[in-house]
Each structure stands twice: as C-alpha cells, then as structure tokens.
PDB file of C-alpha atoms in Angstrom:
ATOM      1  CA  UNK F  32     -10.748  35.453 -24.917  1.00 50.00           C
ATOM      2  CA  UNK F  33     -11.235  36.387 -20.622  1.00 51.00           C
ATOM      3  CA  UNK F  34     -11.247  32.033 -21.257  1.00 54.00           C
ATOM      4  CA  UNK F  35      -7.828  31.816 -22.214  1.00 54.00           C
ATOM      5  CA  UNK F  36      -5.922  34.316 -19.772  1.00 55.00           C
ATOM      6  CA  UNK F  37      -7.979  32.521 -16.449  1.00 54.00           C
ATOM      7  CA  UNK F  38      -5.798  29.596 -16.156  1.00 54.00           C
ATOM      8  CA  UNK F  39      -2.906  32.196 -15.785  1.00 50.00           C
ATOM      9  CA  UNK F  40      -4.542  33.903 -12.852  1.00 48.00           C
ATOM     10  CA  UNK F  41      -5.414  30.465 -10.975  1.00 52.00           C
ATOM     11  CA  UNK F  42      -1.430  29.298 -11.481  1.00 51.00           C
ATOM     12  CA  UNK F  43      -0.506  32.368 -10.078  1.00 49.00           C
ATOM     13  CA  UNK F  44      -2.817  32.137  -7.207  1.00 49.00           C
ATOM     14  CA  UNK F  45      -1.494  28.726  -6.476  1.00 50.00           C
ATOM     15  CA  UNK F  46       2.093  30.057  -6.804  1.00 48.00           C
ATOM     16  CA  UNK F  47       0.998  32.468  -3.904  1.00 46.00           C
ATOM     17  CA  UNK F  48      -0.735  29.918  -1.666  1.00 47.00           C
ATOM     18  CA  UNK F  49       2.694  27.548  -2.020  1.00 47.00           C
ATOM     19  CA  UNK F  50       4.933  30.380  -0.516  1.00 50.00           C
ATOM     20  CA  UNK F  51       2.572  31.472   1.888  1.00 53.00           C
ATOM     21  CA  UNK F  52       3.768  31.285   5.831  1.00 55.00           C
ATOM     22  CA  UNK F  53       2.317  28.762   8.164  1.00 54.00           C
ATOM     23  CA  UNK F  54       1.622  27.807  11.188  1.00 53.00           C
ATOM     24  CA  UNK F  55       4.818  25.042  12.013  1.00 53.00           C
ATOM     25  CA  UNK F  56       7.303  27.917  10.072  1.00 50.00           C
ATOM     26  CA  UNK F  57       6.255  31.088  11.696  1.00 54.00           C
ATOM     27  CA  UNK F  58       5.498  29.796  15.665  1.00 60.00           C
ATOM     28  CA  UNK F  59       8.404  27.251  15.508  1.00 56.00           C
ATOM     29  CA  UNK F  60      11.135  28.094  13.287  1.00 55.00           C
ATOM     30  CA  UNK F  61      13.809  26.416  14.959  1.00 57.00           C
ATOM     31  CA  UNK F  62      12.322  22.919  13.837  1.00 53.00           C
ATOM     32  CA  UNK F  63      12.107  23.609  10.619  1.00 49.00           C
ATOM     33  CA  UNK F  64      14.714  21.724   9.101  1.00 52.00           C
ATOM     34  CA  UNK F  65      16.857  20.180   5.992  1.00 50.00           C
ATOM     35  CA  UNK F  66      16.344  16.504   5.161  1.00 57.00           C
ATOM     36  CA  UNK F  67      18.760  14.421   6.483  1.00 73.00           C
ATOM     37  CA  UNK F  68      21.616  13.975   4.076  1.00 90.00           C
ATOM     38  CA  UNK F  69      22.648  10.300   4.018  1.00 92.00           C
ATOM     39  CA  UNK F  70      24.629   7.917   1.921  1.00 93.00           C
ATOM     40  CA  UNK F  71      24.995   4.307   1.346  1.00 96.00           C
ATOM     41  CA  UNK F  72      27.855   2.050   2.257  1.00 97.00           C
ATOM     42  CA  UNK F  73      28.100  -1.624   1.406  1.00 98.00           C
ATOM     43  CA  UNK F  74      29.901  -4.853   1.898  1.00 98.00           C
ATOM     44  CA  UNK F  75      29.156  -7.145  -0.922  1.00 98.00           C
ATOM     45  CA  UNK F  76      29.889 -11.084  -0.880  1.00 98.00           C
ATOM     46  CA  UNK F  77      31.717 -11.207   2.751  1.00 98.00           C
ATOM     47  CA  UNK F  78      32.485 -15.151   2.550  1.00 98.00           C
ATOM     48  CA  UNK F  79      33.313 -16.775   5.956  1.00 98.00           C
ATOM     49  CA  UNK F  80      33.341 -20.443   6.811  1.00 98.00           C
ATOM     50  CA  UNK F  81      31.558 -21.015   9.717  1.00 98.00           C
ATOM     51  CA  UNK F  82      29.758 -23.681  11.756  1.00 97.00           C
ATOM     52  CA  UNK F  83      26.181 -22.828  11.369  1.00 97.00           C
ATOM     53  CA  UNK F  84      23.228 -24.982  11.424  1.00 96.00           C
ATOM     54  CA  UNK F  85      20.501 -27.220  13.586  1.00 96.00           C
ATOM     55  CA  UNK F  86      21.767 -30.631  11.915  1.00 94.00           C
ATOM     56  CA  UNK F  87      24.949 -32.913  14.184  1.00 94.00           C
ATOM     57  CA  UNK F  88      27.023 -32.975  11.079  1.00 92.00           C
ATOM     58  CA  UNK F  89      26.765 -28.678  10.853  1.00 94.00           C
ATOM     59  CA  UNK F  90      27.998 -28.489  14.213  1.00 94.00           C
ATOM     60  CA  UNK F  91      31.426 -30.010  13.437  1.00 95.00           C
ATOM     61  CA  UNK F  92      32.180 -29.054   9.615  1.00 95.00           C
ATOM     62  CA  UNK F  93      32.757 -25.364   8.934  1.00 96.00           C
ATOM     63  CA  UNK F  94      30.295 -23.872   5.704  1.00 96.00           C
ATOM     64  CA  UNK F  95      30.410 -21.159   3.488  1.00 98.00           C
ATOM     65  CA  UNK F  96      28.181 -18.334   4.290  1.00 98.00           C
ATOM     66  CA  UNK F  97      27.625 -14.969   2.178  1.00 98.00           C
ATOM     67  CA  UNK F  98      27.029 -12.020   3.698  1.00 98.00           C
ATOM     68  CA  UNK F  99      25.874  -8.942   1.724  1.00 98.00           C
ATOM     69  CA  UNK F 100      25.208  -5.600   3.531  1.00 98.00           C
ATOM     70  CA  UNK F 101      24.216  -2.600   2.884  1.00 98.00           C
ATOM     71  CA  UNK F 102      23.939   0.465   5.193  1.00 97.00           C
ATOM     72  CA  UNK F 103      22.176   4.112   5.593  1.00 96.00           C
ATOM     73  CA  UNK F 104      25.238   6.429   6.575  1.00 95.00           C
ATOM     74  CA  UNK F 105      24.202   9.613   7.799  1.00 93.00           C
ATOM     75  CA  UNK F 106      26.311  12.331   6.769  1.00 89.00           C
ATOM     76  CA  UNK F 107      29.474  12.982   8.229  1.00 84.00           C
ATOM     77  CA  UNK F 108      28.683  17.248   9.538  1.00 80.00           C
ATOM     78  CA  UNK F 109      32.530  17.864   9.465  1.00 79.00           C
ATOM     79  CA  UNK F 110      34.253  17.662   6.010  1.00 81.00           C
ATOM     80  CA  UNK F 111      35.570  14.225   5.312  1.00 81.00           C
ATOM     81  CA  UNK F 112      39.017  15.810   4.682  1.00 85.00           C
ATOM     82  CA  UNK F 113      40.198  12.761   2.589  1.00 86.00           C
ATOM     83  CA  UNK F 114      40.602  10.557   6.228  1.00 84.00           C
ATOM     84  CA  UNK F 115      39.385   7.452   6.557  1.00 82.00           C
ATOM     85  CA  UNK F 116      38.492   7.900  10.315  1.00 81.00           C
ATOM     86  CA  UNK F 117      35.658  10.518   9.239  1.00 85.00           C
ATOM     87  CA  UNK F 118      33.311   7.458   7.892  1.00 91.00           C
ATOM     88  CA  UNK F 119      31.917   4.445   8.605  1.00 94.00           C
ATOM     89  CA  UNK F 120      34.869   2.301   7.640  1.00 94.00           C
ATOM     90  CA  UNK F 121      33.583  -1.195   5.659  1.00 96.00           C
ATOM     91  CA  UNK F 122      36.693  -2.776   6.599  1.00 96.00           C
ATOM     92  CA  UNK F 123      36.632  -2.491  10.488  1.00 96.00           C
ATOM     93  CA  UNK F 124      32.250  -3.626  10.289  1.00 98.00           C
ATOM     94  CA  UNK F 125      33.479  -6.750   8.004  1.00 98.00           C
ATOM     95  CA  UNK F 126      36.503  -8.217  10.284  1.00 98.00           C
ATOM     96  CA  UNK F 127      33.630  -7.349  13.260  1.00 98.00           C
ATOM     97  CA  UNK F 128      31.440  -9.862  11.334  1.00 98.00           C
ATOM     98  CA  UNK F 129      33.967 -12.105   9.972  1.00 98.00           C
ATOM     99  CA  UNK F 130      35.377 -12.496  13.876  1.00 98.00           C
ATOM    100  CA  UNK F 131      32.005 -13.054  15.022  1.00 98.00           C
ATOM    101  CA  UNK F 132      31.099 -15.733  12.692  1.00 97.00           C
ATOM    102  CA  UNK F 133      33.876 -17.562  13.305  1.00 96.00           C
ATOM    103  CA  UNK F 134      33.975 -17.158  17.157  1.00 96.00           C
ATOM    104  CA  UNK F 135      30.671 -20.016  18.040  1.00 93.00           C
ATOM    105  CA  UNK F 136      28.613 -22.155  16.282  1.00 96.00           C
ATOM    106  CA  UNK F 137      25.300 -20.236  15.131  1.00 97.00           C
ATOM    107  CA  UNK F 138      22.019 -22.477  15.102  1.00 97.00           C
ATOM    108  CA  UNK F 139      19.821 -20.339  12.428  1.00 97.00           C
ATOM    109  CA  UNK F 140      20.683 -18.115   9.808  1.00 98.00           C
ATOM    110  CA  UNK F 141      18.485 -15.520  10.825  1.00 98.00           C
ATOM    111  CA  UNK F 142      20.303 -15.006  14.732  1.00 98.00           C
ATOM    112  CA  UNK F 143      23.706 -14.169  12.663  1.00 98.00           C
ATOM    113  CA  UNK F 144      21.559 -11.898  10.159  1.00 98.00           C
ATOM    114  CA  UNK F 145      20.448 -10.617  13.715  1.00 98.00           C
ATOM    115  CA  UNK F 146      24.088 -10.253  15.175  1.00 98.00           C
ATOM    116  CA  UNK F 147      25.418  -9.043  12.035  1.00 98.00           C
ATOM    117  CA  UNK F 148      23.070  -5.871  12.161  1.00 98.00           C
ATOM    118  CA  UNK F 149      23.757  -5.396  15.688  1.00 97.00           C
ATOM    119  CA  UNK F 150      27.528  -4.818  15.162  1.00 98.00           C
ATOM    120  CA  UNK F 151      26.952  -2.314  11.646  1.00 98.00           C
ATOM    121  CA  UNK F 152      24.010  -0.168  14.111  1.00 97.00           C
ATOM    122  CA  UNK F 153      27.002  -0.159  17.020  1.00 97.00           C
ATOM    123  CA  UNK F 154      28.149   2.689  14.546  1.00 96.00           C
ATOM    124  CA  UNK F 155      26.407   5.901  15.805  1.00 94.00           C
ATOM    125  CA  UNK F 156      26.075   7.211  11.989  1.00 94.00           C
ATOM    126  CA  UNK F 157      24.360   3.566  10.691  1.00 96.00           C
ATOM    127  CA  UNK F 158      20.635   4.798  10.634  1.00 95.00           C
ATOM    128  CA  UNK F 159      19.219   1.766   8.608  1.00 97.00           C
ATOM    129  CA  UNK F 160      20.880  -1.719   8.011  1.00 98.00           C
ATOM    130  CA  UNK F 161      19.847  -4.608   5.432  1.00 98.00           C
ATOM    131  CA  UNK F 162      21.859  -7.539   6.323  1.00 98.00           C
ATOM    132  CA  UNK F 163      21.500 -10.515   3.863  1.00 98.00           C
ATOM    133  CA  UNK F 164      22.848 -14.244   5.120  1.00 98.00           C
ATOM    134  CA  UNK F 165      23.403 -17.251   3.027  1.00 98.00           C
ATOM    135  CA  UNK F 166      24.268 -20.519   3.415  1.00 98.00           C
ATOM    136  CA  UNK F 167      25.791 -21.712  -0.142  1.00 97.00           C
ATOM    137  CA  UNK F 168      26.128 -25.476   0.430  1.00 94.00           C
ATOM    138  CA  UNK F 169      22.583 -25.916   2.453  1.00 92.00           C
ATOM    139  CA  UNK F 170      20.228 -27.792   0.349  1.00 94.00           C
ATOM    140  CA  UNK F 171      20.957 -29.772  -2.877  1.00 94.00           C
ATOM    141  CA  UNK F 172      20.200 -27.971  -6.197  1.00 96.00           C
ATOM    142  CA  UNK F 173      20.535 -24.775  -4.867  1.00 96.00           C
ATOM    143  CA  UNK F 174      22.717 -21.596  -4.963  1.00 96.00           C
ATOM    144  CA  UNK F 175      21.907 -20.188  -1.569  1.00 97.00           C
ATOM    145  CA  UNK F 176      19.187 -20.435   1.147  1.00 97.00           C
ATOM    146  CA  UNK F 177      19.324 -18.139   3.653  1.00 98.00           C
ATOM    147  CA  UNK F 178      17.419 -14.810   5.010  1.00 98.00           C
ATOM    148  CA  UNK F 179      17.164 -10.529   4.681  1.00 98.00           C
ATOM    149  CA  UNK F 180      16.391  -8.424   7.576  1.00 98.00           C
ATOM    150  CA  UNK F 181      16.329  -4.791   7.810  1.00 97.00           C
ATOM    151  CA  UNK F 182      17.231  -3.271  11.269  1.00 97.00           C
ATOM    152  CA  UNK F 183      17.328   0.237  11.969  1.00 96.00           C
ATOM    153  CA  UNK F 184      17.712   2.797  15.185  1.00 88.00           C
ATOM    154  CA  UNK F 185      14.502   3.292  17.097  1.00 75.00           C
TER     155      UNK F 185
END
C-alpha cells in the first residue's frame, strides 16, 4: 500500500523543484524575458526574366528565373491597426528584387540568391531569410537548377 501513494509524493516534489527560484530569475530579473514572437511572410514564384549566366549566349538573351522567399518577421510591438505600413510589405521586397534582377547581368545563381537576401534583411524586422533561385530553362530535361541560402542578422 505506502508502494502505491510514493509516486504521488516524488511528482509533487518535482512540481516543487520546477517552480523553485533561481539564480538568473532572482539576481537578474530584468533579463528574464518572453520568446520572441515572430511570423512568417513569403513571396512565392516571383518570375523575372533576366540575363543571368557564365555562358556568351546568357549574356545577351534574357531567362526566366523563380524566386521563392520566405522570411522570419519579428513582431510588429505596436498593434497592426489594419495599415499596411505596420509590416513588412511583400510587395515593396518583390519590385526591390524584380528591379534588381533586371538592372545587370548576374554571373551565378547563387550572387542573386545573395543580393536577394540582402535587400529582404535591409528590413529592420527580417530576422531570418531563405531565398530560393532558379533558373527554369538551364539544362535540358530539367524543371529548374538553381540554389537555397538562408541569411539571417548577426
């Protein structure tokens, strides 16, 4: 019988121990902190024609490239109040990439992966990027080629 009721006594031990102070909360409460709240916002299938690539005849024809992104928002600390200008707007980081694209020829895939995460971490709330380029009419007997970075504030 004493058997059966022990396993009571050491959970409520243990429920003790979990809310007992320590030494970060007590001698430095003002660090003690929420998680940061975030949320994702993404662009998905950004197509630009572009001159990209190492070969003569990519340096005078324009390609398709696909860009998808994907980016760690931190919360706004205001309330959004239904107004655009209180985010991280999708539309003003995909003419920024669009306009960049088609501004000079790009050699590799992977500087305007590069360059594309640049301009969404230009945004003070983008804490993470994944930027993912691809060139559709590459190689023969393939949908895409092309590269995936992730880029984030140090």
């Amino acid at each position: 019988m004493g058997a059966s009721i022990y396993p009571y006594f050491r959970a409520v031990r243990r429920k003790m121990h979990m809310n007992k102070p320590t030494v970060a909360n007590v001698l430095f409460p003002e660090k003690m902190t929420r998680p940061t709240s975030t949320h994702q916002v993404f662009i998905t299938d950004l197509m630009v024609d572009m001159l990209i690539g190492v070969y003569t005849h990519e340096k005078s024809t324009p390609q398709p490239v696909r860009f998808n992104i994907e980016m760690t928002v931190l919360d706004a600390p205001a309330p959004l109040a239904d107004n655009y200008k209180n985010v991280v707007c999708y539309e003003t980081i995909a003419n920024h990439i669009m306009d960049m694209a088609k501004s000079e020829h790009v050699n590799l895939v992977e500087t305007l992966a590069e360059k594309a995460a640049a301009i969404c971490l230009n945004n003070e709330r983008v804490s993470l990027v994944k930027v993912k380029v691809e060139k559709l009419n590459a190689i023969k007997n393939t949908t895409s080629v092309g590269v995936e970075i992730i880029r984030g504030r140090s």
